[in-house]
Amino acid sequence: MVLDGAVDMDAALATQAAEQAPAAERSLVHLFAMCSASPACPLGPDPTGLYTRVSAAMTAHPLPAPGHGDDVAVTVGDLDTAALFAVTVPGATSSFESALVAASHGDGSGLRGLALGFVTDLDGSPLVDAQWAITCNDTVDHPGPTAAGTQALRLADRWPLLGAYAVTYNLGGCVSWPDGRQPVSDIRPTRSPPVLVIGNTGDPNTPLIGARHLAALFPRASQLTWVGWGHTWLLSGSTDPCVRADVSHYLLGGVLPAPGSVCT
């Protein structure tokens, strides 16, 4: 069994938000650094500054609705969701950069499109409904609105670009949801086969720390680290020959990579 993009199942929702905030922040900082290193960067010499200015402006005054059947104003939530989409799927980077520039000139339609793309499955069905139904029913001790807001402010102080959004992403739908009646907690598998757990250093959604914690729950497991950006090795780095070799050896021969193995 190969588990990629692992989640720490025993961690509380607030803990998951605190773990994701720095991972998402580092990913967005990396995106902006890669852009600014190019003379053709569409975000100008200071991409972080542009993002910060657009975020502040949209917090104070949402942008007009895109129209064409969408009559909802474009908010800073669209900006945050679009940013997380871009660092989740590196192939969306250029679209995000264009949308951010357009938003700085008052057009939020690009951000709205990316935000909707992040929460919509390939067949057009919504991902958010299932996400919150599973997340909230599998957990207890949901933080209320006040506790969630306090954590968001605290994370925003330390991780100003996407720190607060980690609270929305991990527990926003659960603040008014009843605790799960049959929560998934204190997982201690005892009869599982040897498991390969993969985590990557630049995953903005499921941080590497989750892979380490999950691997530690199994009686026999190896945690393989891929040094890369984007969500999961399979979606963002499946051509990496090092990880492919370790996965193939495990699936075909049952040989786990050595503990602490890293593919760069």
Short mmCIF file of C-alpha atoms in Angstrom, two decimals:
data_model
loop_
_atom_site.label_atom_id
_atom_site.label_comp_id
_atom_site.label_asym_id
_atom_site.label_seq_id
_atom_site.Cartn_x
_atom_site.Cartn_y
_atom_site.Cartn_z
CA MET A 1 0.00 0.00 0.00
CA VAL A 2 1.40 3.38 -1.06
CA LEU A 3 0.04 6.47 0.72
CA ASP A 4 0.91 9.75 -0.98
CA GLY A 5 -0.13 13.16 0.32
CA ALA A 6 -0.58 11.73 3.79
CA VAL A 7 -2.67 13.34 6.51
CA ASP A 8 -2.01 13.01 10.22
CA MET A 9 -5.28 11.30 11.13
CA ASP A 10 -4.80 11.75 14.86
CA ALA A 11 -4.23 15.50 14.67
CA ALA A 12 -7.03 17.86 15.67
CA LEU A 13 -8.37 20.20 12.99
CA ALA A 14 -6.72 23.20 14.63
CA THR A 15 -3.42 21.33 14.64
CA GLN A 16 -3.77 20.50 10.97
CA ALA A 17 -4.37 24.18 10.23
CA ALA A 18 -1.28 25.16 12.21
CA GLU A 19 0.78 22.59 10.31
CA GLN A 20 -0.51 23.64 6.90
CA ALA A 21 -0.07 27.40 7.33
CA PRO A 22 3.75 27.47 7.02
CA ALA A 23 3.68 24.92 4.20
CA ALA A 24 1.25 26.98 2.12
CA GLU A 25 3.15 30.17 2.90
CA ARG A 26 6.49 28.71 1.82
CA SER A 27 4.93 27.48 -1.41
CA LEU A 28 3.54 30.89 -2.31
CA VAL A 29 6.82 32.60 -1.39
CA HIS A 30 8.57 30.11 -3.69
CA LEU A 31 6.14 30.87 -6.53
CA PHE A 32 6.79 34.59 -6.19
CA ALA A 33 10.56 34.07 -5.94
CA MET A 34 10.58 32.02 -9.14
CA CYS A 35 8.63 34.74 -10.90
CA SER A 36 10.80 37.61 -9.68
CA ALA A 37 13.93 35.74 -10.79
CA SER A 38 12.71 36.04 -14.39
CA PRO A 39 13.06 39.33 -16.28
CA ALA A 40 9.66 38.58 -17.84
CA CYS A 41 7.83 38.20 -14.53
CA PRO A 42 4.33 39.62 -15.12
CA LEU A 43 4.03 40.53 -11.43
CA GLY A 44 6.82 43.08 -11.60
CA PRO A 45 9.90 43.35 -9.38
CA ASP A 46 7.98 42.74 -6.13
CA PRO A 47 5.36 39.98 -6.58
CA THR A 48 4.81 39.63 -2.83
CA GLY A 49 4.16 43.35 -2.53
CA LEU A 50 1.64 43.21 -5.37
CA TYR A 51 -0.16 40.28 -3.78
CA THR A 52 -0.25 42.04 -0.42
CA ARG A 53 -1.66 45.21 -1.93
CA VAL A 54 -4.34 43.35 -3.87
CA SER A 55 -5.27 41.35 -0.78
CA ALA A 56 -5.63 44.48 1.34
CA ALA A 57 -7.67 46.24 -1.35
CA MET A 58 -10.01 43.27 -1.81
CA THR A 59 -10.44 42.90 1.96
CA ALA A 60 -11.64 46.50 2.12
CA HIS A 61 -13.56 46.52 -1.15
CA PRO A 62 -14.46 43.28 -3.00
CA LEU A 63 -14.21 43.45 -6.77
CA PRO A 64 -17.35 43.58 -8.96
CA ALA A 65 -19.07 40.34 -9.84
CA PRO A 66 -17.72 38.80 -13.06
CA GLY A 67 -21.15 38.76 -14.71
CA HIS A 68 -22.31 36.25 -17.32
CA GLY A 69 -24.51 34.57 -14.74
CA ASP A 70 -22.13 35.14 -11.82
CA ASP A 71 -23.52 38.02 -9.77
CA VAL A 72 -21.43 37.46 -6.61
CA ALA A 73 -18.69 39.96 -5.81
CA VAL A 74 -15.11 38.64 -5.96
CA THR A 75 -13.67 38.64 -2.45
CA VAL A 76 -10.32 38.10 -0.79
CA GLY A 77 -11.47 34.52 -0.25
CA ASP A 78 -11.33 34.06 -4.03
CA LEU A 79 -7.79 35.44 -4.00
CA ASP A 80 -6.69 33.08 -1.22
CA THR A 81 -8.32 30.07 -2.87
CA ALA A 82 -6.79 30.92 -6.25
CA ALA A 83 -3.37 31.30 -4.64
CA LEU A 84 -3.66 27.91 -2.95
CA PHE A 85 -4.77 26.41 -6.26
CA ALA A 86 -1.68 27.81 -7.98
CA VAL A 87 0.74 26.35 -5.45
CA THR A 88 -1.20 23.07 -5.35
CA VAL A 89 -1.08 22.64 -9.13
CA PRO A 90 2.11 24.31 -10.43
CA GLY A 91 0.71 24.15 -13.95
CA ALA A 92 -1.77 26.86 -12.93
CA THR A 93 0.98 29.34 -12.06
CA SER A 94 0.77 31.43 -15.23
CA SER A 95 -3.04 31.62 -15.00
CA PHE A 96 -2.77 32.79 -11.40
CA GLU A 97 -0.18 35.43 -12.28
CA SER A 98 -2.42 36.78 -15.04
CA ALA A 99 -5.44 36.76 -12.73
CA LEU A 100 -3.52 38.60 -10.02
CA VAL A 101 -2.45 41.32 -12.45
CA ALA A 102 -6.04 41.64 -13.71
CA ALA A 103 -7.31 41.90 -10.13
CA SER A 104 -4.86 44.73 -9.46
CA HIS A 105 -6.68 46.58 -12.25
CA GLY A 106 -10.14 45.80 -10.90
CA ASP A 107 -11.01 42.61 -12.80
CA GLY A 108 -11.52 39.64 -10.50
CA SER A 109 -12.97 37.20 -13.03
CA GLY A 110 -9.70 35.29 -13.36
CA LEU A 111 -9.42 34.79 -9.61
CA ARG A 112 -13.02 33.60 -9.46
CA GLY A 113 -12.39 31.08 -12.23
CA LEU A 114 -9.34 29.66 -10.47
CA ALA A 115 -11.12 29.56 -7.12
CA LEU A 116 -14.04 27.64 -8.60
CA GLY A 117 -11.62 25.32 -10.37
CA PHE A 118 -10.03 24.43 -7.06
CA VAL A 119 -13.32 23.36 -5.49
CA THR A 120 -14.83 21.63 -8.54
CA ASP A 121 -14.05 18.07 -9.66
CA LEU A 122 -13.16 17.17 -13.25
CA ASP A 123 -16.74 16.06 -13.90
CA GLY A 124 -18.15 19.36 -12.63
CA SER A 125 -19.35 18.07 -9.27
CA PRO A 126 -18.49 20.10 -6.15
CA LEU A 127 -15.61 18.94 -4.00
CA VAL A 128 -16.42 21.12 -1.00
CA ASP A 129 -19.63 19.31 0.00
CA ALA A 130 -17.91 15.96 0.27
CA GLN A 131 -14.85 17.46 1.93
CA TRP A 132 -16.78 18.98 4.81
CA ALA A 133 -19.14 16.05 5.21
CA ILE A 134 -16.19 13.68 5.63
CA THR A 135 -13.94 16.02 7.62
CA CYS A 136 -16.56 17.20 10.08
CA ASN A 137 -18.15 13.79 10.62
CA ASP A 138 -14.78 12.15 11.20
CA THR A 139 -13.69 14.60 13.91
CA VAL A 140 -14.72 15.96 17.30
CA ASP A 141 -13.87 19.10 19.23
CA HIS A 142 -14.68 21.42 16.33
CA PRO A 143 -13.47 24.93 17.16
CA GLY A 144 -16.29 27.45 17.27
CA PRO A 145 -16.27 30.69 15.27
CA THR A 146 -14.46 32.65 17.99
CA ALA A 147 -11.72 30.07 18.47
CA ALA A 148 -11.31 29.64 14.72
CA GLY A 149 -11.10 33.39 14.21
CA THR A 150 -8.54 33.74 16.98
CA GLN A 151 -6.38 31.05 15.41
CA ALA A 152 -6.68 32.66 11.98
CA LEU A 153 -5.46 35.99 13.37
CA ARG A 154 -2.58 34.29 15.16
CA LEU A 155 -1.48 32.40 12.05
CA ALA A 156 -1.84 35.53 9.93
CA ASP A 157 0.58 37.35 12.23
CA ARG A 158 3.23 34.70 11.59
CA TRP A 159 2.35 33.69 8.03
CA PRO A 160 0.79 36.84 6.53
CA LEU A 161 0.17 35.63 2.97
CA LEU A 162 -1.83 32.43 3.49
CA GLY A 163 -1.66 31.68 7.21
CA ALA A 164 -5.22 32.68 8.04
CA TYR A 165 -6.59 30.77 5.06
CA ALA A 166 -5.22 27.54 6.53
CA VAL A 167 -7.99 27.80 9.14
CA THR A 168 -10.65 28.21 6.46
CA TYR A 169 -9.19 25.35 4.44
CA ASN A 170 -8.91 22.87 7.31
CA LEU A 171 -11.85 23.60 9.56
CA GLY A 172 -13.96 26.46 8.20
CA GLY A 173 -16.89 24.21 7.34
CA CYS A 174 -16.91 22.57 10.76
CA VAL A 175 -17.26 25.56 13.07
CA SER A 176 -21.05 25.13 13.22
CA TRP A 177 -21.13 21.40 12.46
CA PRO A 178 -21.95 18.95 15.28
CA ASP A 179 -19.14 16.72 16.46
CA GLY A 180 -18.94 13.42 14.61
CA ARG A 181 -20.87 10.58 16.21
CA GLN A 182 -18.34 7.98 15.07
CA PRO A 183 -15.11 9.97 14.79
CA VAL A 184 -11.96 8.51 13.33
CA SER A 185 -9.37 8.96 16.06
CA ASP A 186 -6.51 7.26 17.87
CA ILE A 187 -5.66 5.14 14.84
CA ARG A 188 -3.29 2.29 15.66
CA PRO A 189 -3.21 -0.29 12.84
CA THR A 190 -1.77 -3.57 14.10
CA ARG A 191 -2.09 -6.04 11.22
CA SER A 192 -1.32 -3.92 8.20
CA PRO A 193 1.23 -5.00 5.60
CA PRO A 194 4.42 -2.96 5.19
CA VAL A 195 3.37 0.52 4.01
CA LEU A 196 5.18 3.09 1.89
CA VAL A 197 4.27 6.67 2.84
CA ILE A 198 5.33 9.48 0.51
CA GLY A 199 5.55 13.13 1.45
CA ASN A 200 7.09 16.07 -0.35
CA THR A 201 8.89 19.05 1.08
CA GLY A 202 6.84 21.63 -0.85
CA ASP A 203 3.31 20.27 -0.49
CA PRO A 204 1.01 23.19 0.46
CA ASN A 205 -2.01 20.98 1.26
CA THR A 206 -0.70 17.94 3.09
CA PRO A 207 2.59 19.01 4.68
CA LEU A 208 5.52 16.65 5.09
CA ILE A 209 4.99 16.48 8.85
CA GLY A 210 1.71 14.64 8.22
CA ALA A 211 3.52 11.92 6.27
CA ARG A 212 6.04 11.50 9.06
CA HIS A 213 3.34 11.20 11.70
CA LEU A 214 1.24 8.79 9.63
CA ALA A 215 4.19 6.50 8.89
CA ALA A 216 4.90 6.30 12.60
CA LEU A 217 1.43 4.84 13.24
CA PHE A 218 2.11 1.64 11.29
CA PRO A 219 4.03 -1.28 12.74
CA ARG A 220 6.05 -1.52 9.51
CA ALA A 221 6.35 1.53 7.27
CA SER A 222 8.91 3.63 5.47
CA GLN A 223 8.47 7.33 4.86
CA LEU A 224 9.97 8.48 1.55
CA THR A 225 10.56 12.21 1.04
CA TRP A 226 10.41 13.81 -2.39
CA VAL A 227 12.02 17.24 -2.62
CA GLY A 228 9.60 19.11 -4.84
CA TRP A 229 6.74 21.58 -5.07
CA GLY A 230 3.00 21.04 -5.51
CA HIS A 231 0.47 18.68 -3.99
CA THR A 232 1.72 15.07 -3.80
CA TRP A 233 4.45 13.31 -5.72
CA LEU A 234 1.93 11.53 -7.96
CA LEU A 235 0.30 14.74 -9.20
CA SER A 236 3.35 17.01 -9.21
CA GLY A 237 6.44 14.86 -9.69
CA SER A 238 5.48 11.45 -11.01
CA THR A 239 8.26 11.58 -13.60
CA ASP A 240 10.93 11.71 -10.89
CA PRO A 241 13.03 8.57 -11.52
CA CYS A 242 14.17 8.22 -7.92
CA VAL A 243 10.68 7.98 -6.43
CA ARG A 244 9.45 5.86 -9.34
CA ALA A 245 12.23 3.37 -8.69
CA ASP A 246 11.46 3.13 -4.97
CA VAL A 247 7.72 2.76 -5.61
CA SER A 248 8.32 0.10 -8.27
CA HIS A 249 10.68 -1.89 -6.05
CA TYR A 250 8.09 -1.81 -3.29
CA LEU A 251 5.05 -2.71 -5.41
CA LEU A 252 6.79 -5.38 -7.48
CA GLY A 253 9.18 -6.83 -4.93
CA GLY A 254 7.83 -5.81 -1.55
CA VAL A 255 11.05 -3.96 -0.72
CA LEU A 256 10.62 -0.78 1.27
CA PRO A 257 13.17 2.03 0.81
CA ALA A 258 15.53 2.58 3.71
CA PRO A 259 14.15 4.72 6.55
CA GLY A 260 14.78 8.39 5.93
CA SER A 261 15.17 7.99 2.16
CA VAL A 262 15.07 11.27 0.22
CA CYS A 263 14.67 11.82 -3.52
CA THR A 264 15.91 15.16 -4.84
#
